mmCIF file of the C-alpha atoms, coordinates in Angstrom:
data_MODEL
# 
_entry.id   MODEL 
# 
loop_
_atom_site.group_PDB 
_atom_site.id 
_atom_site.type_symbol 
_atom_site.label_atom_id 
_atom_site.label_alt_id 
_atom_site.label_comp_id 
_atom_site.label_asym_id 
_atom_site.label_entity_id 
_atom_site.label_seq_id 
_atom_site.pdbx_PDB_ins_code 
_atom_site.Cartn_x 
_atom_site.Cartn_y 
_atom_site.Cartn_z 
_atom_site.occupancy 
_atom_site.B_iso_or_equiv 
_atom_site.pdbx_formal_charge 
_atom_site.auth_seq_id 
_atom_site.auth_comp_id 
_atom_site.auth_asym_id 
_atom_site.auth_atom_id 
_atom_site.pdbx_PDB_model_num 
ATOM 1   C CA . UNK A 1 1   ? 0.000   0.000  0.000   1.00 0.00 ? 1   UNK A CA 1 
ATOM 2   C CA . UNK A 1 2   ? 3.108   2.079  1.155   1.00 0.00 ? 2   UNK A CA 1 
ATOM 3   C CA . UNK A 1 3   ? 4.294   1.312  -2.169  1.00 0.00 ? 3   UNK A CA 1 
ATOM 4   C CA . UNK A 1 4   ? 1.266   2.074  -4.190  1.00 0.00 ? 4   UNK A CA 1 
ATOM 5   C CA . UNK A 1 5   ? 0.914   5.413  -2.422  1.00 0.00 ? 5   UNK A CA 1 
ATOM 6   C CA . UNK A 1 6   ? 4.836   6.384  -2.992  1.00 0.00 ? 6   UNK A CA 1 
ATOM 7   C CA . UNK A 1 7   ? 4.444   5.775  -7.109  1.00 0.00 ? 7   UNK A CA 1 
ATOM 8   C CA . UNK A 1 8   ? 1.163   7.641  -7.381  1.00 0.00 ? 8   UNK A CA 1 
ATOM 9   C CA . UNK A 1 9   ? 2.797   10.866 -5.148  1.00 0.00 ? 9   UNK A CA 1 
ATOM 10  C CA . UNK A 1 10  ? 5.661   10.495 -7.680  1.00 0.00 ? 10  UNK A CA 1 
ATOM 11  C CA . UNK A 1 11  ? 3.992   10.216 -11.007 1.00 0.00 ? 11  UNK A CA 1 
ATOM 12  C CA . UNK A 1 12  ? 1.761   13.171 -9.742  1.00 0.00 ? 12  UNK A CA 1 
ATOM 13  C CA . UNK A 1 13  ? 4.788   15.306 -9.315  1.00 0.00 ? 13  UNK A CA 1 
ATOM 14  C CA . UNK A 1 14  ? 6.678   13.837 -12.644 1.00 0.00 ? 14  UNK A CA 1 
ATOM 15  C CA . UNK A 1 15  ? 2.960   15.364 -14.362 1.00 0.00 ? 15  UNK A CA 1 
ATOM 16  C CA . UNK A 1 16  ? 3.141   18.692 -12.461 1.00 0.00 ? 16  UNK A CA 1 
ATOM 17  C CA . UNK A 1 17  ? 6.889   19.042 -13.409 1.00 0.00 ? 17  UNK A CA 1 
ATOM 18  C CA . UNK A 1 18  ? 6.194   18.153 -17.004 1.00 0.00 ? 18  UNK A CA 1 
ATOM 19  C CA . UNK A 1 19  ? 3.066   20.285 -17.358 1.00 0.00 ? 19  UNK A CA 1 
ATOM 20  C CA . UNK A 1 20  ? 4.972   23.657 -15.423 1.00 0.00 ? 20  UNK A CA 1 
ATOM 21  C CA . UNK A 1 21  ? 7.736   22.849 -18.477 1.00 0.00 ? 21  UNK A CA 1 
ATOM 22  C CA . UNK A 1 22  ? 5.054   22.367 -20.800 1.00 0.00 ? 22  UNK A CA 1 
ATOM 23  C CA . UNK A 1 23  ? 3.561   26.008 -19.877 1.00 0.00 ? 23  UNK A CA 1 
ATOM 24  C CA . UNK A 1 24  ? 6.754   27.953 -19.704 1.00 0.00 ? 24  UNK A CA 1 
ATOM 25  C CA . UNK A 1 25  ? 7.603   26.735 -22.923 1.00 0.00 ? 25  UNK A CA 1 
ATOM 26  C CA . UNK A 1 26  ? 4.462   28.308 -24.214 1.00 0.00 ? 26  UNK A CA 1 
ATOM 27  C CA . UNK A 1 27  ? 4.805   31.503 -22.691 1.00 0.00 ? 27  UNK A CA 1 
ATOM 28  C CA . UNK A 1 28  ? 8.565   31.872 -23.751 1.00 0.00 ? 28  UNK A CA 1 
ATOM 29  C CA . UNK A 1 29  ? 7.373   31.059 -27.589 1.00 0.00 ? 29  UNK A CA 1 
ATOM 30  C CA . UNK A 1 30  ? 4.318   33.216 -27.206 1.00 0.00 ? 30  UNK A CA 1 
ATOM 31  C CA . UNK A 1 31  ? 6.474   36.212 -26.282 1.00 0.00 ? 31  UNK A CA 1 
ATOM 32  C CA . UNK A 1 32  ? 9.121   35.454 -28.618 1.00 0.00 ? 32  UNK A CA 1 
ATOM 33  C CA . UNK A 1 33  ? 7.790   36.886 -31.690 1.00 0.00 ? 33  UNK A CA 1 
ATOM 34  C CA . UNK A 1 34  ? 10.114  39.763 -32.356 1.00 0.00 ? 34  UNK A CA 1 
ATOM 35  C CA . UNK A 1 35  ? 9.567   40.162 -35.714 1.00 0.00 ? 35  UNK A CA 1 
ATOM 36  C CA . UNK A 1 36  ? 8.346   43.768 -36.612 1.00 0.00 ? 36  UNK A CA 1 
ATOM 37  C CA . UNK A 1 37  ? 7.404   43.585 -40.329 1.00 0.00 ? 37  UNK A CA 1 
ATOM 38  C CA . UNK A 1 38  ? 6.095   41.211 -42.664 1.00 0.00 ? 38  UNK A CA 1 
ATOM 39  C CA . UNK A 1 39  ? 5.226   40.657 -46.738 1.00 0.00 ? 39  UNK A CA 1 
ATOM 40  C CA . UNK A 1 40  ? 2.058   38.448 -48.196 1.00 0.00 ? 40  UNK A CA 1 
ATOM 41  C CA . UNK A 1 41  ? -0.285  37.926 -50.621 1.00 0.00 ? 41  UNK A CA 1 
ATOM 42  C CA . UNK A 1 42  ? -3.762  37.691 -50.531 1.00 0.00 ? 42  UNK A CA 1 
ATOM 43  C CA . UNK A 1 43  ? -6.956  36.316 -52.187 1.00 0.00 ? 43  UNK A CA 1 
ATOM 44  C CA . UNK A 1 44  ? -10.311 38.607 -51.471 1.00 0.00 ? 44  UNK A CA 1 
ATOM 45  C CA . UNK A 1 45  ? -14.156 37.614 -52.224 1.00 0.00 ? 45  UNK A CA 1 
ATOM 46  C CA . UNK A 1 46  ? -15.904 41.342 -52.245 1.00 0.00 ? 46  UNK A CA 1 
ATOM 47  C CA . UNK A 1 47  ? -19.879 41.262 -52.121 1.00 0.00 ? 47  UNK A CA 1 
ATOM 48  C CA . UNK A 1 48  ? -21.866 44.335 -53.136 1.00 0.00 ? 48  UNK A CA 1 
ATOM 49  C CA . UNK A 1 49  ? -22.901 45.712 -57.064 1.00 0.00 ? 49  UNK A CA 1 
ATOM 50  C CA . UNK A 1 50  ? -19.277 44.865 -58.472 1.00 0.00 ? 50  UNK A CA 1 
ATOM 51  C CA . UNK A 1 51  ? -18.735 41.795 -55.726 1.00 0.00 ? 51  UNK A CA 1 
ATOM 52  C CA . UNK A 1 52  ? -15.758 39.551 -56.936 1.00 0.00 ? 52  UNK A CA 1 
ATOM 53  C CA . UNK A 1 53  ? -12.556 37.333 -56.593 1.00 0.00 ? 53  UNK A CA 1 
ATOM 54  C CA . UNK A 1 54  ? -9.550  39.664 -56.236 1.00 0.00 ? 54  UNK A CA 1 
ATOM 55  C CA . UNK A 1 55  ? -6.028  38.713 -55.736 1.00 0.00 ? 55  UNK A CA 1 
ATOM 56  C CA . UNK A 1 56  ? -3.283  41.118 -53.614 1.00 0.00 ? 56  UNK A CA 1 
ATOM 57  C CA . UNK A 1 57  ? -0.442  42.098 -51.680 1.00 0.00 ? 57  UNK A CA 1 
ATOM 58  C CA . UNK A 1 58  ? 0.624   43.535 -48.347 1.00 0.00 ? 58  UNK A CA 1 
ATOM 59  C CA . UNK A 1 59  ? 3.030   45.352 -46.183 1.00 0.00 ? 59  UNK A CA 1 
ATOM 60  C CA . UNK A 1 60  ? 2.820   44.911 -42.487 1.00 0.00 ? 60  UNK A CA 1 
ATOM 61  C CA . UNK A 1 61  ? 4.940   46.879 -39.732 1.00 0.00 ? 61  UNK A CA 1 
ATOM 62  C CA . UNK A 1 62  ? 4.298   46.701 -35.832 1.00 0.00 ? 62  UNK A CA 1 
ATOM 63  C CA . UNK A 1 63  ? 5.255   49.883 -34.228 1.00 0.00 ? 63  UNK A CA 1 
ATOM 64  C CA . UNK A 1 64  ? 4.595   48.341 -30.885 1.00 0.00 ? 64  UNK A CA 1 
ATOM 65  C CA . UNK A 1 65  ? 3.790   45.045 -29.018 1.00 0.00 ? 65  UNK A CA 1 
ATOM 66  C CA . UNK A 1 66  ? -0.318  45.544 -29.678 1.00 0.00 ? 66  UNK A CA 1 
ATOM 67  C CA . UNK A 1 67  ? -0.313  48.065 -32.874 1.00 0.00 ? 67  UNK A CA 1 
ATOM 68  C CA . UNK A 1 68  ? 0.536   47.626 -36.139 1.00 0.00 ? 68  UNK A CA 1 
ATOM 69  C CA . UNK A 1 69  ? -0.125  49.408 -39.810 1.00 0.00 ? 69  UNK A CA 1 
ATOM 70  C CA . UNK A 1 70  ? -0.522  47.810 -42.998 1.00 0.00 ? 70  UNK A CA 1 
ATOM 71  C CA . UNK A 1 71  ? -0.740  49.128 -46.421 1.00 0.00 ? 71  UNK A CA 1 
ATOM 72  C CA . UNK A 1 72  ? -1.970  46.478 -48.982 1.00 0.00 ? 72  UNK A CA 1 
ATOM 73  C CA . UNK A 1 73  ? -2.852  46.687 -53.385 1.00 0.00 ? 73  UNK A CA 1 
ATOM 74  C CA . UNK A 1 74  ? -6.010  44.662 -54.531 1.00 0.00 ? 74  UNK A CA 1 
ATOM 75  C CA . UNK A 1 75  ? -6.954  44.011 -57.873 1.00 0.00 ? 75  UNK A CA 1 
ATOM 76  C CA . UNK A 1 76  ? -11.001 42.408 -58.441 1.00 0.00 ? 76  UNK A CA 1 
ATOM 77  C CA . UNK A 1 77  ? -11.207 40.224 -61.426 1.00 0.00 ? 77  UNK A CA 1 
ATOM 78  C CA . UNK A 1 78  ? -13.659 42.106 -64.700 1.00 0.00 ? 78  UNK A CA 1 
ATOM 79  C CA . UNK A 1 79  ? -16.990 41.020 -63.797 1.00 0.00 ? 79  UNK A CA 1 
ATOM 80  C CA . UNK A 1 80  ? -20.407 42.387 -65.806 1.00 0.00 ? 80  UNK A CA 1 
ATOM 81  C CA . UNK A 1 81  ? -17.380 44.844 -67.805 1.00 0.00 ? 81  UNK A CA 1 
ATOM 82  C CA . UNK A 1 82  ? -16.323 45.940 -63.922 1.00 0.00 ? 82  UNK A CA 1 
ATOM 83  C CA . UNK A 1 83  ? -13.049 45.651 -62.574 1.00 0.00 ? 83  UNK A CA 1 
ATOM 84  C CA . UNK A 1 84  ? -11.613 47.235 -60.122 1.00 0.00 ? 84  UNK A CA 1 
ATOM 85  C CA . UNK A 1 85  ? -8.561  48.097 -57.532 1.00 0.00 ? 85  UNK A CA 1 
ATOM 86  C CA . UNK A 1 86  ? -8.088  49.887 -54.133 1.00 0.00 ? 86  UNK A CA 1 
ATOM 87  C CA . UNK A 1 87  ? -5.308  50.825 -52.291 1.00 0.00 ? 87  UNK A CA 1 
ATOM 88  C CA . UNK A 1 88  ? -5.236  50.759 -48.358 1.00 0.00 ? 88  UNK A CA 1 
ATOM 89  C CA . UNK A 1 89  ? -3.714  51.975 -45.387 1.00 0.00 ? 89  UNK A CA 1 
ATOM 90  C CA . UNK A 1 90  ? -5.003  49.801 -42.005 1.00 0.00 ? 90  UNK A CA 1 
ATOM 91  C CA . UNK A 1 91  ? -4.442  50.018 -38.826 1.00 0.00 ? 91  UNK A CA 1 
ATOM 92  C CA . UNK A 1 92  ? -4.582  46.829 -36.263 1.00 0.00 ? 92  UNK A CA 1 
ATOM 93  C CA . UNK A 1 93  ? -5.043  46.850 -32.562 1.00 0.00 ? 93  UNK A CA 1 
ATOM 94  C CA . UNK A 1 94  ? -3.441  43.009 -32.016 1.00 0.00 ? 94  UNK A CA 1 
ATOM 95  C CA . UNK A 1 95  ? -5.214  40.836 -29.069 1.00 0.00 ? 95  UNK A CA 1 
ATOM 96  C CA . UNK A 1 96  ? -3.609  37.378 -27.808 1.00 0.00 ? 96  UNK A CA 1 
ATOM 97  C CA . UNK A 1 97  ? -6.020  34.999 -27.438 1.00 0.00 ? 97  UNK A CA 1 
ATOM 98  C CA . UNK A 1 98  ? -3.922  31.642 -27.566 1.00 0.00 ? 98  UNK A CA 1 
ATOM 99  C CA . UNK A 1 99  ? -0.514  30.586 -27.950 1.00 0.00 ? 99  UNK A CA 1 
ATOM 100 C CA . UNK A 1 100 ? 0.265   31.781 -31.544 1.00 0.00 ? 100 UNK A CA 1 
ATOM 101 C CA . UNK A 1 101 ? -3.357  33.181 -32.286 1.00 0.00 ? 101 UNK A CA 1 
ATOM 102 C CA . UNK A 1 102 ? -4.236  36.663 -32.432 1.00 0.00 ? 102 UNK A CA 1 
ATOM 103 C CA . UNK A 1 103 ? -7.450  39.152 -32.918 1.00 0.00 ? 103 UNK A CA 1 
ATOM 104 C CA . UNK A 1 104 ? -7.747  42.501 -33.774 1.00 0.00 ? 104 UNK A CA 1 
ATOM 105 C CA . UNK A 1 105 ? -9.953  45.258 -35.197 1.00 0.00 ? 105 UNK A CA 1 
ATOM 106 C CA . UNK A 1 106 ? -9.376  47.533 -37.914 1.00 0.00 ? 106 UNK A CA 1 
ATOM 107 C CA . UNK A 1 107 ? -9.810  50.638 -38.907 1.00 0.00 ? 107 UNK A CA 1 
ATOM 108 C CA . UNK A 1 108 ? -8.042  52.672 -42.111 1.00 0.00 ? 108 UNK A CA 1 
ATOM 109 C CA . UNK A 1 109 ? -8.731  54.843 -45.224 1.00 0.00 ? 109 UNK A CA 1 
ATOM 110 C CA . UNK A 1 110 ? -8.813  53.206 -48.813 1.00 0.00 ? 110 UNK A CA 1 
ATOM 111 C CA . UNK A 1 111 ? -8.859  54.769 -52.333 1.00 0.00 ? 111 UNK A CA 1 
ATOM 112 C CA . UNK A 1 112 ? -10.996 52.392 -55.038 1.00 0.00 ? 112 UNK A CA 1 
ATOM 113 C CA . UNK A 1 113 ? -10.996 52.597 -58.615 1.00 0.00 ? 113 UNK A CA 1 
ATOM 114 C CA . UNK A 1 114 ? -13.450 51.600 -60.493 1.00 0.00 ? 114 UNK A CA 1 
ATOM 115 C CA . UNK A 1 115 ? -13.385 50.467 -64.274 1.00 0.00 ? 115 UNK A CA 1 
ATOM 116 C CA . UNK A 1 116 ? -16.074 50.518 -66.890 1.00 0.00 ? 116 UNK A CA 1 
ATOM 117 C CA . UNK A 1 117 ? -15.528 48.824 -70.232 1.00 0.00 ? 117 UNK A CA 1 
ATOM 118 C CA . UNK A 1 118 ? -18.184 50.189 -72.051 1.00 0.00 ? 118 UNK A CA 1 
ATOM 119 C CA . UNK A 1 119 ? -17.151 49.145 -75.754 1.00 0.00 ? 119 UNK A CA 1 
ATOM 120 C CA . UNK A 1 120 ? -17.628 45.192 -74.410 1.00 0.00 ? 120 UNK A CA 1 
ATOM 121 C CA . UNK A 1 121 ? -21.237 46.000 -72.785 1.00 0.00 ? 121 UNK A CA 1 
ATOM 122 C CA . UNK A 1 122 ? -21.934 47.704 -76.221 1.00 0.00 ? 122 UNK A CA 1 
ATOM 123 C CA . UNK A 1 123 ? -20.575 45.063 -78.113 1.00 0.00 ? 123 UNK A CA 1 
ATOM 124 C CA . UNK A 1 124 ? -22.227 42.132 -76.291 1.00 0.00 ? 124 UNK A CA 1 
ATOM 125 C CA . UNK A 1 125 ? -25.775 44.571 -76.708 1.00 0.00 ? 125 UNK A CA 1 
ATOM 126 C CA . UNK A 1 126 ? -25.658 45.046 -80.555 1.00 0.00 ? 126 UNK A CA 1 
ATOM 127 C CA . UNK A 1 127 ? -24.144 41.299 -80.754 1.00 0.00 ? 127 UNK A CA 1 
ATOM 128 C CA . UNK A 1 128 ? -23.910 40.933 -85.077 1.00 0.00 ? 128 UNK A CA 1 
ATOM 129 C CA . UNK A 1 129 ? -24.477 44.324 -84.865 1.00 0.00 ? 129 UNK A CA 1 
ATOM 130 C CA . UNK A 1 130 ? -21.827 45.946 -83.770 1.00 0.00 ? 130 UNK A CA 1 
ATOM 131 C CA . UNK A 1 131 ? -19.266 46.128 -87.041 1.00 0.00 ? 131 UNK A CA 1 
ATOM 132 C CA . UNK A 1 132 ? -21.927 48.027 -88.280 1.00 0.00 ? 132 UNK A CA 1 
ATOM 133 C CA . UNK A 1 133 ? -22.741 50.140 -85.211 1.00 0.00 ? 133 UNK A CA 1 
ATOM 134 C CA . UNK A 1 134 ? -18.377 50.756 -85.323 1.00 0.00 ? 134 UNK A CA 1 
ATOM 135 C CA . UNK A 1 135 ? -18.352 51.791 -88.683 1.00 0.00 ? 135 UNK A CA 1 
ATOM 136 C CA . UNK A 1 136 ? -21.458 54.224 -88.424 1.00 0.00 ? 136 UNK A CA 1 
ATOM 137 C CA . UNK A 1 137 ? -22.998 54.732 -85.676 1.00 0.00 ? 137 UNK A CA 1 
ATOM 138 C CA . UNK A 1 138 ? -19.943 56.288 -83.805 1.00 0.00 ? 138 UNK A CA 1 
ATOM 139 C CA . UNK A 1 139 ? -18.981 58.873 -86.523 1.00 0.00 ? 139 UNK A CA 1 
ATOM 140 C CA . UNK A 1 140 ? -15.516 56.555 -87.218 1.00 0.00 ? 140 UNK A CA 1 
ATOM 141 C CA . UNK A 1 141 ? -13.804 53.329 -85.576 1.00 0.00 ? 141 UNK A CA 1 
ATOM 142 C CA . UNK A 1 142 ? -10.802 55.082 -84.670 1.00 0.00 ? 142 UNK A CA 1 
ATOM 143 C CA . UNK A 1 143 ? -12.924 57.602 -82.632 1.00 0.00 ? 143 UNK A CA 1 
ATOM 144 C CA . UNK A 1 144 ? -14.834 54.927 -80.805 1.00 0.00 ? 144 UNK A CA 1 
ATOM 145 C CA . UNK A 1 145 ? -11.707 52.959 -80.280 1.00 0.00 ? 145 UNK A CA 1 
ATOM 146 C CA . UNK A 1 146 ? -9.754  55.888 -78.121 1.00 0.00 ? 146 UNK A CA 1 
ATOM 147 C CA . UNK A 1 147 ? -9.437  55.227 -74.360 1.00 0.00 ? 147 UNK A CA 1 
ATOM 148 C CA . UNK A 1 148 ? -12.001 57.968 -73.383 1.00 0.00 ? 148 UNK A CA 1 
ATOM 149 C CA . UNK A 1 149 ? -14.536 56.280 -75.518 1.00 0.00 ? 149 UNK A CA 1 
ATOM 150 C CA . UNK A 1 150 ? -13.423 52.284 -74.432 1.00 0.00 ? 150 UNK A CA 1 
ATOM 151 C CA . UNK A 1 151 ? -13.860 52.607 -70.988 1.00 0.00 ? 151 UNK A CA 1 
ATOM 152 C CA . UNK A 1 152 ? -15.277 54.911 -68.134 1.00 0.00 ? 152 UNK A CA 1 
ATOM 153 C CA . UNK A 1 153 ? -13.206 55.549 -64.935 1.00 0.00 ? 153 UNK A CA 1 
ATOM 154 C CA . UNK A 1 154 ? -14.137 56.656 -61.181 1.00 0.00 ? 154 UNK A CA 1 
ATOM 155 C CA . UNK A 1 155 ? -11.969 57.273 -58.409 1.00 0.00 ? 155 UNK A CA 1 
ATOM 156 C CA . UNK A 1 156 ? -13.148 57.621 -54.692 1.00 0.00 ? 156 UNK A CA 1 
ATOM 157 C CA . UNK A 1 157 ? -12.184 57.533 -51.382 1.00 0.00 ? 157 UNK A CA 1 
ATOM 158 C CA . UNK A 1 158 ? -13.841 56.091 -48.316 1.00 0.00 ? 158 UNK A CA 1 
ATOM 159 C CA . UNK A 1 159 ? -12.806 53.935 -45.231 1.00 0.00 ? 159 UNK A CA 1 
ATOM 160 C CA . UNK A 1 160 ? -12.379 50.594 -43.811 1.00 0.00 ? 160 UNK A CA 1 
ATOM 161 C CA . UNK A 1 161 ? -14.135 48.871 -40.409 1.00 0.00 ? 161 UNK A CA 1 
ATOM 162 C CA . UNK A 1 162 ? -13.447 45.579 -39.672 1.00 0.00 ? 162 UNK A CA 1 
ATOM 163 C CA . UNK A 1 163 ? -11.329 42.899 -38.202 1.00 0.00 ? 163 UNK A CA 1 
ATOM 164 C CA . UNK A 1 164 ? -9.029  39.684 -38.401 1.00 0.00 ? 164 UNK A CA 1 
ATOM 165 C CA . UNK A 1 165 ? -7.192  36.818 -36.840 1.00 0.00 ? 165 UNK A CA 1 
ATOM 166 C CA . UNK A 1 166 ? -3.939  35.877 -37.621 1.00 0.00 ? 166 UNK A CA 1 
ATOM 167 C CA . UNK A 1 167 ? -2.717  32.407 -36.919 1.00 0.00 ? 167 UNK A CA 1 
ATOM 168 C CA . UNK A 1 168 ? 1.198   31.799 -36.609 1.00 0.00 ? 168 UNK A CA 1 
ATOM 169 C CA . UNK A 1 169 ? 2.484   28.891 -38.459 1.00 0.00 ? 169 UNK A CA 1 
ATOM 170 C CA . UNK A 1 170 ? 6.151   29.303 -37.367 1.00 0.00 ? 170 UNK A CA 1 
ATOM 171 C CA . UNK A 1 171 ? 8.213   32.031 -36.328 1.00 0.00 ? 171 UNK A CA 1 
ATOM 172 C CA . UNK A 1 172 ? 8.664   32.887 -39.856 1.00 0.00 ? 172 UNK A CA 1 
ATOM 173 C CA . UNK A 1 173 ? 5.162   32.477 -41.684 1.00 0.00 ? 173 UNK A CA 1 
ATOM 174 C CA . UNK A 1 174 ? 1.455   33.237 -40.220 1.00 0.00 ? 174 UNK A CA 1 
ATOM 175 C CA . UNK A 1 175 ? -2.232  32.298 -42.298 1.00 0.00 ? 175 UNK A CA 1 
ATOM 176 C CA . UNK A 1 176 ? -4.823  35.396 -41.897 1.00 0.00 ? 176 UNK A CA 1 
ATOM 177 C CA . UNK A 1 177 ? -8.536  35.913 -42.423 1.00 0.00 ? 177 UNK A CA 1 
ATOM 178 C CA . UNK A 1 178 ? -10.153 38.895 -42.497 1.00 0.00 ? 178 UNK A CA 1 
ATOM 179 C CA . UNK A 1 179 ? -13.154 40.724 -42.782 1.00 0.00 ? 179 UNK A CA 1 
ATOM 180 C CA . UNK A 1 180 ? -13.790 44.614 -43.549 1.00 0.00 ? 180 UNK A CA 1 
ATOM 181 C CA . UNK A 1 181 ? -16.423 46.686 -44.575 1.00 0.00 ? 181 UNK A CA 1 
ATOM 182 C CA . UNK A 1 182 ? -15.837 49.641 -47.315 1.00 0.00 ? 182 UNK A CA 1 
ATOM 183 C CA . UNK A 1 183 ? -17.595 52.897 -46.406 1.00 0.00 ? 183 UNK A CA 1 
ATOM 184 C CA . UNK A 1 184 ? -17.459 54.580 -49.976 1.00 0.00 ? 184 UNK A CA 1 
ATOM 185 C CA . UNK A 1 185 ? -19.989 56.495 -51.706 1.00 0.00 ? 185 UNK A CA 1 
ATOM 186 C CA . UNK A 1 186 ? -21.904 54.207 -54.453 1.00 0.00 ? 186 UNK A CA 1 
ATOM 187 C CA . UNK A 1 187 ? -19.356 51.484 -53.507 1.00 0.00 ? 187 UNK A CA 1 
ATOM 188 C CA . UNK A 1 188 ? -19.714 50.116 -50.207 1.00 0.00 ? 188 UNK A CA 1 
ATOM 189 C CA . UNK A 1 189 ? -19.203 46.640 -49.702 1.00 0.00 ? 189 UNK A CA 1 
ATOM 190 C CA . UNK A 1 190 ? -17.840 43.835 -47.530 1.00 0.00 ? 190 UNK A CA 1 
ATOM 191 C CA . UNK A 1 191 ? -14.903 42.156 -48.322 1.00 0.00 ? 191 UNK A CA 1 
ATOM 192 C CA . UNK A 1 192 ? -13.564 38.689 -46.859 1.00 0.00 ? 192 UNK A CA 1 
ATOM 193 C CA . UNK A 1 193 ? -10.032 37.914 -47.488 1.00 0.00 ? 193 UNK A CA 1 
ATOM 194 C CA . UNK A 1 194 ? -7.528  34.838 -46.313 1.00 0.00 ? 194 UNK A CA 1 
ATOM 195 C CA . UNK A 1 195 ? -3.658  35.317 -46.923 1.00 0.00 ? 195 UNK A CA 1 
ATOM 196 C CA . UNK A 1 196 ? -0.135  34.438 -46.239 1.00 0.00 ? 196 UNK A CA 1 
ATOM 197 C CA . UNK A 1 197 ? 2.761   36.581 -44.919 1.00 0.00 ? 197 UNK A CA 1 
ATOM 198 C CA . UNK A 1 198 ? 6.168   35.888 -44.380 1.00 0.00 ? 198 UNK A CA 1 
ATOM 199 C CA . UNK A 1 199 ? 7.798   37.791 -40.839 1.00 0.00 ? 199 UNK A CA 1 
ATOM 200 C CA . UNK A 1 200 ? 10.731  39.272 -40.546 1.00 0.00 ? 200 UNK A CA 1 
# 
């Protein structure tokens, strides 16, 4: 009994010893993340009027522990003669939830371009007719042909709400998903995005 007793009280403390090793482990790799920047790629699925795939990248720099900025360049596939592009600058307030997982909100400006290609909705309209339509109805080809006659153009800014999590793969590469909402005029729209960085 003795016995018994003496190997339980010492596989209880072997458990507690391995589990305290286990934990500081964890908290020395959760605070050893000393990388400041990082570069990635992403792949976006925007909703909205003009909602579609877009593929970009991304700059990331943490100014301190908890706050970091990111500027990123997104470019949405042609869909119904729409493409489009932005260009934002984010701001991320980071939150440790687990070992080598972390939330945080956003907030940033964003500048979107939007691009019309009005020749292929005219085209696809007149279908056999449009030779016909190029040769007379626009006065010449050439004229219909220029850029300012091709395609229409529009430029605004708005801003960006959302937030993120960011899940650390290793100490040099981390997965993200993300979801922000666009505040601009005519253009709002939610976008959902999952990428890949690389830290440094």
């Amino acid at each position: 009994m003795k016995k018994t007793l003496f190997m339980f009280a010492a596989l209880v403390m072997l458990a507690t010893s391995a589990s305290a090793q286990f934990s500081n482990s964890k908290s020395s790799r959760a605070s050893s993340d000393d990388s400041r920047g990082a570069i990635g790629v992403n792949v976006s699925l925007a909703t909205g009027d003009i909602g579609t795939i877009g593929f970009g990248a991304k700059a990331q720099y943490r100014f301190i522990d908890q706050f970091r900025g990111e500027a990123s360049f997104n470019y949405f596939l042609k869909k119904d003669y729409v493409s489009s592009w932005d260009v934002n600058l984010n701001f991320h307030y980071l939150i440790p939830v687990a070992n080598s997982i972390k939330v945080y909100p956003l907030a940033g400006v964003t500048y979107k371009r939007v691009i019309t290609d009005t020749e292929g909705a005219i085209e696809d309209a007149l279908g056999d007719w449009y030779d016909l339509y190029r040769a007379y109805g626009s006065g010449s080809s050439s004229s219909f042909s220029s850029s300012s006659d091709s395609s229409n153009s529009t430029g605004k800014f708005g801003a960006n709400l959302g937030a993120g999590v960011d899940f650390d793969l290793s100490d040099s590469w981390k997965l993200n998903f993300e979801t922000k909402y666009q505040l601009i005029s005519d253009y709002g729209q939610v976008v959902f995005t999952v990428g890949a960085a690389y830290k440094f």
